[in-house]
mmCIF file of N, CA and C in Angstrom:
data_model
loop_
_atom_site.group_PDB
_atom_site.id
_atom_site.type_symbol
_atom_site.label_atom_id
_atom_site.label_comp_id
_atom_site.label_asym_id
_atom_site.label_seq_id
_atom_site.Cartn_x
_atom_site.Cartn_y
_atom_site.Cartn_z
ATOM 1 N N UNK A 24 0.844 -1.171 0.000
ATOM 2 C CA UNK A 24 0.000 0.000 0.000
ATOM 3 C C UNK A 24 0.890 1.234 0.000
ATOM 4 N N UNK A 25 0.336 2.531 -0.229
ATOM 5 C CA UNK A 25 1.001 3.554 -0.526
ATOM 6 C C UNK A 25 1.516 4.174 1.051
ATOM 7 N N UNK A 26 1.546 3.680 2.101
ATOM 8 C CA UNK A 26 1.609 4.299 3.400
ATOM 9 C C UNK A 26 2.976 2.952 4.063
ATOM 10 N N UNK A 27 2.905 1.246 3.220
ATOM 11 C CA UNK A 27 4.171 0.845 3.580
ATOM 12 C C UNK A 27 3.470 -0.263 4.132
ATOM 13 N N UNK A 28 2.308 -0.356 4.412
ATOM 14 C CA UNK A 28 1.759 -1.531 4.637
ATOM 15 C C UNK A 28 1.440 -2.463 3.777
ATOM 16 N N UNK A 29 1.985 -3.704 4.553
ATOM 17 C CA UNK A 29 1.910 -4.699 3.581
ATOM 18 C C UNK A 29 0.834 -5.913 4.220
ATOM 19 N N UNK A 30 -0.124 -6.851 3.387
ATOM 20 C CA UNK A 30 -0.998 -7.273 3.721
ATOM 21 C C UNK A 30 -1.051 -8.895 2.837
ATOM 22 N N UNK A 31 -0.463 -9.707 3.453
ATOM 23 C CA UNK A 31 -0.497 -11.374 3.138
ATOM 24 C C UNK A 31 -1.418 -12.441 3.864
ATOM 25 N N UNK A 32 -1.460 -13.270 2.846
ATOM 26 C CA UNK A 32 -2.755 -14.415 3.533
ATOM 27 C C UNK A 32 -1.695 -15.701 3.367
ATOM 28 N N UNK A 33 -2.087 -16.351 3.997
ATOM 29 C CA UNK A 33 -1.231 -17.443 3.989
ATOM 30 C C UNK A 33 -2.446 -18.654 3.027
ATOM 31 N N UNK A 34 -2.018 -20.127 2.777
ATOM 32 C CA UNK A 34 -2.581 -20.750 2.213
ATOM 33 C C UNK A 34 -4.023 -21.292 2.937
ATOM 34 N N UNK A 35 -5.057 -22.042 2.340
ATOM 35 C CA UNK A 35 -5.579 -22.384 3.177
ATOM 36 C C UNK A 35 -5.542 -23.628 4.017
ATOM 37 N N UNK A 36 -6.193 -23.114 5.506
ATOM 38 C CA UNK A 36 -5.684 -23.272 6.735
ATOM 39 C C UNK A 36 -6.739 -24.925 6.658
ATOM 40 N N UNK A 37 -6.055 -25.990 7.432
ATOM 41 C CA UNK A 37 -6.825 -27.285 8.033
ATOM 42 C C UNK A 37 -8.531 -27.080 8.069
ATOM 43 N N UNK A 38 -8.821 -26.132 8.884
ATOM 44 C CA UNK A 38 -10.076 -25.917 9.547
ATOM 45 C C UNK A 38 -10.880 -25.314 8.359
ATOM 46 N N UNK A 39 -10.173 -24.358 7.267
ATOM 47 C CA UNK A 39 -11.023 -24.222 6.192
ATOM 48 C C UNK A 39 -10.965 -22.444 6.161
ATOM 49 N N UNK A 40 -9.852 -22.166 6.704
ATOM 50 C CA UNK A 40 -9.818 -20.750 6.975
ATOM 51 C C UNK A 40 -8.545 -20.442 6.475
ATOM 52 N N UNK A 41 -8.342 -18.714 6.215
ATOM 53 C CA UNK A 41 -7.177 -18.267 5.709
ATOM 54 C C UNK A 41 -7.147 -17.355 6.609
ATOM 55 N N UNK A 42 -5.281 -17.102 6.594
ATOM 56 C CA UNK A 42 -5.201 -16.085 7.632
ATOM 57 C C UNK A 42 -4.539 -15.060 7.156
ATOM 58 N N UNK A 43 -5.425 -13.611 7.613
ATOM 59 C CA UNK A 43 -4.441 -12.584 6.902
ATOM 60 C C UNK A 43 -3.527 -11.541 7.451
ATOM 61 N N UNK A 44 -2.521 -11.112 7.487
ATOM 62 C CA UNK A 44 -1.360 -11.183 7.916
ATOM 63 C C UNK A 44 -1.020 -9.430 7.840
ATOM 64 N N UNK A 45 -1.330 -8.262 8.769
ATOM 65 C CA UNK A 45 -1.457 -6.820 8.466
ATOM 66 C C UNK A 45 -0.207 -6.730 8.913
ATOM 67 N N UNK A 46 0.273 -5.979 8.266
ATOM 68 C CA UNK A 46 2.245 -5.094 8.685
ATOM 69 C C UNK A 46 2.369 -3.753 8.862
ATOM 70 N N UNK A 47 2.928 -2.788 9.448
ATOM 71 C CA UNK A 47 3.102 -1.655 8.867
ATOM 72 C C UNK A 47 4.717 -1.068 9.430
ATOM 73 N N UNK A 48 5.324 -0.779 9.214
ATOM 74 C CA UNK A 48 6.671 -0.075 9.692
ATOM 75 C C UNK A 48 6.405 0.886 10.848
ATOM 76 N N UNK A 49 6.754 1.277 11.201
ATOM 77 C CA UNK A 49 6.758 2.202 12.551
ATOM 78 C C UNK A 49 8.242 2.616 13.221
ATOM 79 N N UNK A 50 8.370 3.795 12.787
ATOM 80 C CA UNK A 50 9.486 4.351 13.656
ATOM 81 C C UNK A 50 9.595 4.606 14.749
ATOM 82 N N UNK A 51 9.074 4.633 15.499
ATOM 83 C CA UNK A 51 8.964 4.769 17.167
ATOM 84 C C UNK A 51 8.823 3.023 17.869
ATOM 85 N N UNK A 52 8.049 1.802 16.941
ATOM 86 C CA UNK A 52 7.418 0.395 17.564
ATOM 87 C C UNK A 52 8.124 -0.258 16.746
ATOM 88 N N UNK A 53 8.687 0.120 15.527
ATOM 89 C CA UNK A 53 9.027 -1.178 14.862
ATOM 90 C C UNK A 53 8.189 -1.742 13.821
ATOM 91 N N UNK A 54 6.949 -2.377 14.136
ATOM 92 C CA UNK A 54 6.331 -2.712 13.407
ATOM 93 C C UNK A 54 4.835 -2.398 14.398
ATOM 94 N N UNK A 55 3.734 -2.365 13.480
ATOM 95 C CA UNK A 55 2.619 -2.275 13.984
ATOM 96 C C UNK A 55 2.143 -3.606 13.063
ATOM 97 N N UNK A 56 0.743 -4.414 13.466
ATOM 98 C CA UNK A 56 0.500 -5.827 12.722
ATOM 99 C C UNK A 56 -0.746 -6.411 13.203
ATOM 100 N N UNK A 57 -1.236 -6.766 12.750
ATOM 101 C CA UNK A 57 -2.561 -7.193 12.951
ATOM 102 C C UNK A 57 -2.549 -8.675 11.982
ATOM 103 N N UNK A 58 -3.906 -9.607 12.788
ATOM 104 C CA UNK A 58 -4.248 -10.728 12.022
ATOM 105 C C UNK A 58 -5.419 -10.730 12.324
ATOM 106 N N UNK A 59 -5.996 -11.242 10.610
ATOM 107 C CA UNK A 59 -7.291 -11.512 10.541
ATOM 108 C C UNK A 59 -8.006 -12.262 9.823
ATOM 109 N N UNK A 60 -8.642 -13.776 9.999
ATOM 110 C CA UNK A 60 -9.002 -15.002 10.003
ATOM 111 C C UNK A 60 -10.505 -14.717 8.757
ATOM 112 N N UNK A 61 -10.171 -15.163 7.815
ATOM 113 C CA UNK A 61 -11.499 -15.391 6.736
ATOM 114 C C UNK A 61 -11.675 -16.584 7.299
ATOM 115 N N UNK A 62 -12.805 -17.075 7.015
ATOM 116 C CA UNK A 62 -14.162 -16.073 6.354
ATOM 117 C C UNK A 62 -15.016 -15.237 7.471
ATOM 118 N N UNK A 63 -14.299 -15.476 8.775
ATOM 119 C CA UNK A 63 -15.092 -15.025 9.884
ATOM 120 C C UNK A 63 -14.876 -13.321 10.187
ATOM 121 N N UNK A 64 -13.417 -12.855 9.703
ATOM 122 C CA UNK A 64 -13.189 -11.831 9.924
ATOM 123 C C UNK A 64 -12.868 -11.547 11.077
ATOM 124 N N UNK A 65 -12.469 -12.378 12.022
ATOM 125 C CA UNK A 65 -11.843 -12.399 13.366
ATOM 126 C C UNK A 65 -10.700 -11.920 13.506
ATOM 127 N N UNK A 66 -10.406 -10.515 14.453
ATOM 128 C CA UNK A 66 -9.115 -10.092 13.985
ATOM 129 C C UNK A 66 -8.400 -10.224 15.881
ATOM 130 N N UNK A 67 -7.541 -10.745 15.529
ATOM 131 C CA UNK A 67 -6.382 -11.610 16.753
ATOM 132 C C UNK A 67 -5.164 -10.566 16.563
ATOM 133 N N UNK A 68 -4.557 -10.595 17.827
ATOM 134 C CA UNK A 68 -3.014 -9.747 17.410
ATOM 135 C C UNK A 68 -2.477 -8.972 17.463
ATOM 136 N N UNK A 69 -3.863 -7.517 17.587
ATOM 137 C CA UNK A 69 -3.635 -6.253 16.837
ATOM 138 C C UNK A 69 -2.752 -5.549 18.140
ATOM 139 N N UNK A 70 -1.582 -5.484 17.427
ATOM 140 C CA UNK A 70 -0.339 -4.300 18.397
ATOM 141 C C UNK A 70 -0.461 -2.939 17.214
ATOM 142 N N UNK A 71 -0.769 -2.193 17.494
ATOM 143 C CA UNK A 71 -0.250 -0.728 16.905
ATOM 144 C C UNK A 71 -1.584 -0.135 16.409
ATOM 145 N N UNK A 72 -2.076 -0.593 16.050
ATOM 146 C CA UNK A 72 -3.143 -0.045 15.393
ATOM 147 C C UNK A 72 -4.118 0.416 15.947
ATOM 148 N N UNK A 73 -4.857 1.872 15.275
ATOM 149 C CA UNK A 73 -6.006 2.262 16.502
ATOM 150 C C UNK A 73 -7.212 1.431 15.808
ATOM 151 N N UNK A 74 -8.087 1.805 16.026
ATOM 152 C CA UNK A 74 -9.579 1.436 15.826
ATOM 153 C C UNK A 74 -10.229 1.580 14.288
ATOM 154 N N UNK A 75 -9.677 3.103 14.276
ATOM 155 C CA UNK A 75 -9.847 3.500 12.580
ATOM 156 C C UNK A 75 -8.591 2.862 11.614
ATOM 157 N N UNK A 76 -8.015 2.516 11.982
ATOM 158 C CA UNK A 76 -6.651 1.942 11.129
ATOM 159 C C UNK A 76 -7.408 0.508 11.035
ATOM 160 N N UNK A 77 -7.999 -0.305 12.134
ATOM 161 C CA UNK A 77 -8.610 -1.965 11.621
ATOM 162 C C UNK A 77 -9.764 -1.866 10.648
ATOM 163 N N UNK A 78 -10.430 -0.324 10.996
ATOM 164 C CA UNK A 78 -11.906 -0.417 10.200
ATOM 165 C C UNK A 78 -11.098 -0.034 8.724
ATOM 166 N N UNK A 79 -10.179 0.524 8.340
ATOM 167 C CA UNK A 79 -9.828 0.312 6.854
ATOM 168 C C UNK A 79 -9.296 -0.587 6.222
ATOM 169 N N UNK A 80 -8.235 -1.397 6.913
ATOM 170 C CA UNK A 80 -8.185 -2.848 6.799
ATOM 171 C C UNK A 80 -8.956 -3.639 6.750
ATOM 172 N N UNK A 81 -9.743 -3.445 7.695
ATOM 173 C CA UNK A 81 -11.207 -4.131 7.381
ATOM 174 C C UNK A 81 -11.867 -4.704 5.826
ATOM 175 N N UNK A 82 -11.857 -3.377 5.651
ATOM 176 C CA UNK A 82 -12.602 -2.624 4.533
ATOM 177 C C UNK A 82 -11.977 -3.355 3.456
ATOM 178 N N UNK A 83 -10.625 -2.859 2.966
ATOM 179 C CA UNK A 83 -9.747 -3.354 1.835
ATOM 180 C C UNK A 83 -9.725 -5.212 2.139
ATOM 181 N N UNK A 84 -9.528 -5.945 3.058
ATOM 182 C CA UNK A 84 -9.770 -7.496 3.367
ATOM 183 C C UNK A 84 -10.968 -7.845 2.950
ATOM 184 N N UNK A 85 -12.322 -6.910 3.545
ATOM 185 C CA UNK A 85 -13.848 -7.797 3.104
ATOM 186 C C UNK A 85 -13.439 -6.905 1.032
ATOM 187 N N UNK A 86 -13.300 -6.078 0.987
ATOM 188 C CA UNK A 86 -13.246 -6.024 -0.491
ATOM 189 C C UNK A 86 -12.879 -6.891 -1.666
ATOM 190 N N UNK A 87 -11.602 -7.796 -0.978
ATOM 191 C CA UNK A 87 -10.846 -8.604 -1.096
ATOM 192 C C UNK A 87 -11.334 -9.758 -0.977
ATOM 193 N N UNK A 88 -11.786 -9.900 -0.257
ATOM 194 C CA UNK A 88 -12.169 -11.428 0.687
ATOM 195 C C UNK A 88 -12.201 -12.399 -0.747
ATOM 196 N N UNK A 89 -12.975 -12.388 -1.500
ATOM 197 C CA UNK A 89 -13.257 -13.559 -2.252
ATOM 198 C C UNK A 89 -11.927 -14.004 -3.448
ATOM 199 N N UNK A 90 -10.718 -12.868 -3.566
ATOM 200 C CA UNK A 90 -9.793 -13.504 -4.122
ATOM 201 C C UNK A 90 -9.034 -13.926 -3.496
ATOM 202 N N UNK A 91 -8.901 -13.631 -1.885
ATOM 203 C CA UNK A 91 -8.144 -14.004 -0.853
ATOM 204 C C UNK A 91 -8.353 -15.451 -0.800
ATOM 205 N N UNK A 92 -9.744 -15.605 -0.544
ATOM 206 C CA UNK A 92 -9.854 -17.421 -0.484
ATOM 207 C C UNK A 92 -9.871 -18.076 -1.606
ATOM 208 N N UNK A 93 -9.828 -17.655 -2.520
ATOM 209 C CA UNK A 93 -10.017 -18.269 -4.176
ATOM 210 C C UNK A 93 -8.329 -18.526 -3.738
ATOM 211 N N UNK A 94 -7.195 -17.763 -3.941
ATOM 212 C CA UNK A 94 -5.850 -17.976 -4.372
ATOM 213 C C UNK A 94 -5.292 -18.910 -2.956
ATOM 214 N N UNK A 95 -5.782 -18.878 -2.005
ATOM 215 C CA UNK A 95 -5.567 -19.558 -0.706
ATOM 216 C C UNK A 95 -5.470 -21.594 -1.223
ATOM 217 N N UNK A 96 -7.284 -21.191 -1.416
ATOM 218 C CA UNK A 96 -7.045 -22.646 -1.380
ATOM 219 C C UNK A 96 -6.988 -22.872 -3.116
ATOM 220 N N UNK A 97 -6.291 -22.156 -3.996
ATOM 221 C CA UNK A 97 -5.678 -22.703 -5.220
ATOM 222 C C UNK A 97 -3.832 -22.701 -4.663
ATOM 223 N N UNK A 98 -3.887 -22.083 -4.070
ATOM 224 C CA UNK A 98 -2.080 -22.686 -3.920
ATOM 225 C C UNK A 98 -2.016 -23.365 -2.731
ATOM 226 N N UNK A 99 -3.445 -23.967 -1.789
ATOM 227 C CA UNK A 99 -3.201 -25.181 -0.983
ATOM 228 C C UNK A 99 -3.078 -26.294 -2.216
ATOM 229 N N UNK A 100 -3.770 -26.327 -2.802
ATOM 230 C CA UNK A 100 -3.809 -27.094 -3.796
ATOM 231 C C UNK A 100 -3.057 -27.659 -4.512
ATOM 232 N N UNK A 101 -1.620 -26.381 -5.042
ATOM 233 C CA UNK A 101 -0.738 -26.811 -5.782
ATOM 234 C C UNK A 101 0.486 -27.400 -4.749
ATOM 235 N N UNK A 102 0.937 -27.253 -3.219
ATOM 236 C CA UNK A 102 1.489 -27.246 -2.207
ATOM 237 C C UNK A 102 1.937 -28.834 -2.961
ATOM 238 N N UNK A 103 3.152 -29.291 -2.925
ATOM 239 C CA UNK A 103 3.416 -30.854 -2.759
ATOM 240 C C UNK A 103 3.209 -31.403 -1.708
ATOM 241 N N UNK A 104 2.884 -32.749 -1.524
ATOM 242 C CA UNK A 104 2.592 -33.327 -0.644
ATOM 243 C C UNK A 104 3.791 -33.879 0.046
ATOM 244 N N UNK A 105 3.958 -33.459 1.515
ATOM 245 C CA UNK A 105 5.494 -34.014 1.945
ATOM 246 C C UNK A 105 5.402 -35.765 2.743
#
């Protein structure tokens, strides 16, 4: 994003969920970061961020949401089997 935040989902999860993964740089903390669990939108984690900073994340994730889990469980998919 244009402010340095960066925003990853990991593949999909056992239970049938993806998890998405908020970053931001911070000169004073280091990092500020948040996580937040499709399809429920459960957000776990959150160090740095105020209230209005999750509701735009929010926002851009549910906007998102349906290529988030589309590419999730297409590259659980392609994952080799160990």
């Amino acid at each position: 994003m244009d402010d340095q935040t960066e925003i990853v989902h990991s593949q999909l999860l056992d239970d049938g969920s993806v998890k998405v993964y908020v970053e931001k740089p911070d000169a004073k903390d280091g990092f500020h970061y948040a996580t937040c669990f499709l399809p429920e939108y459960r957000w776990e984690d959150v160090s740095g961020f105020s209230e209005a900073e999750i509701q735009k994340y929010q926002e851009i994730i549910s906007s998102t949401a349906h290529l988030i889990m589309r590419f999730a469980q297409r590259e659980a998919w392609k994952m080799p089997q160990v």
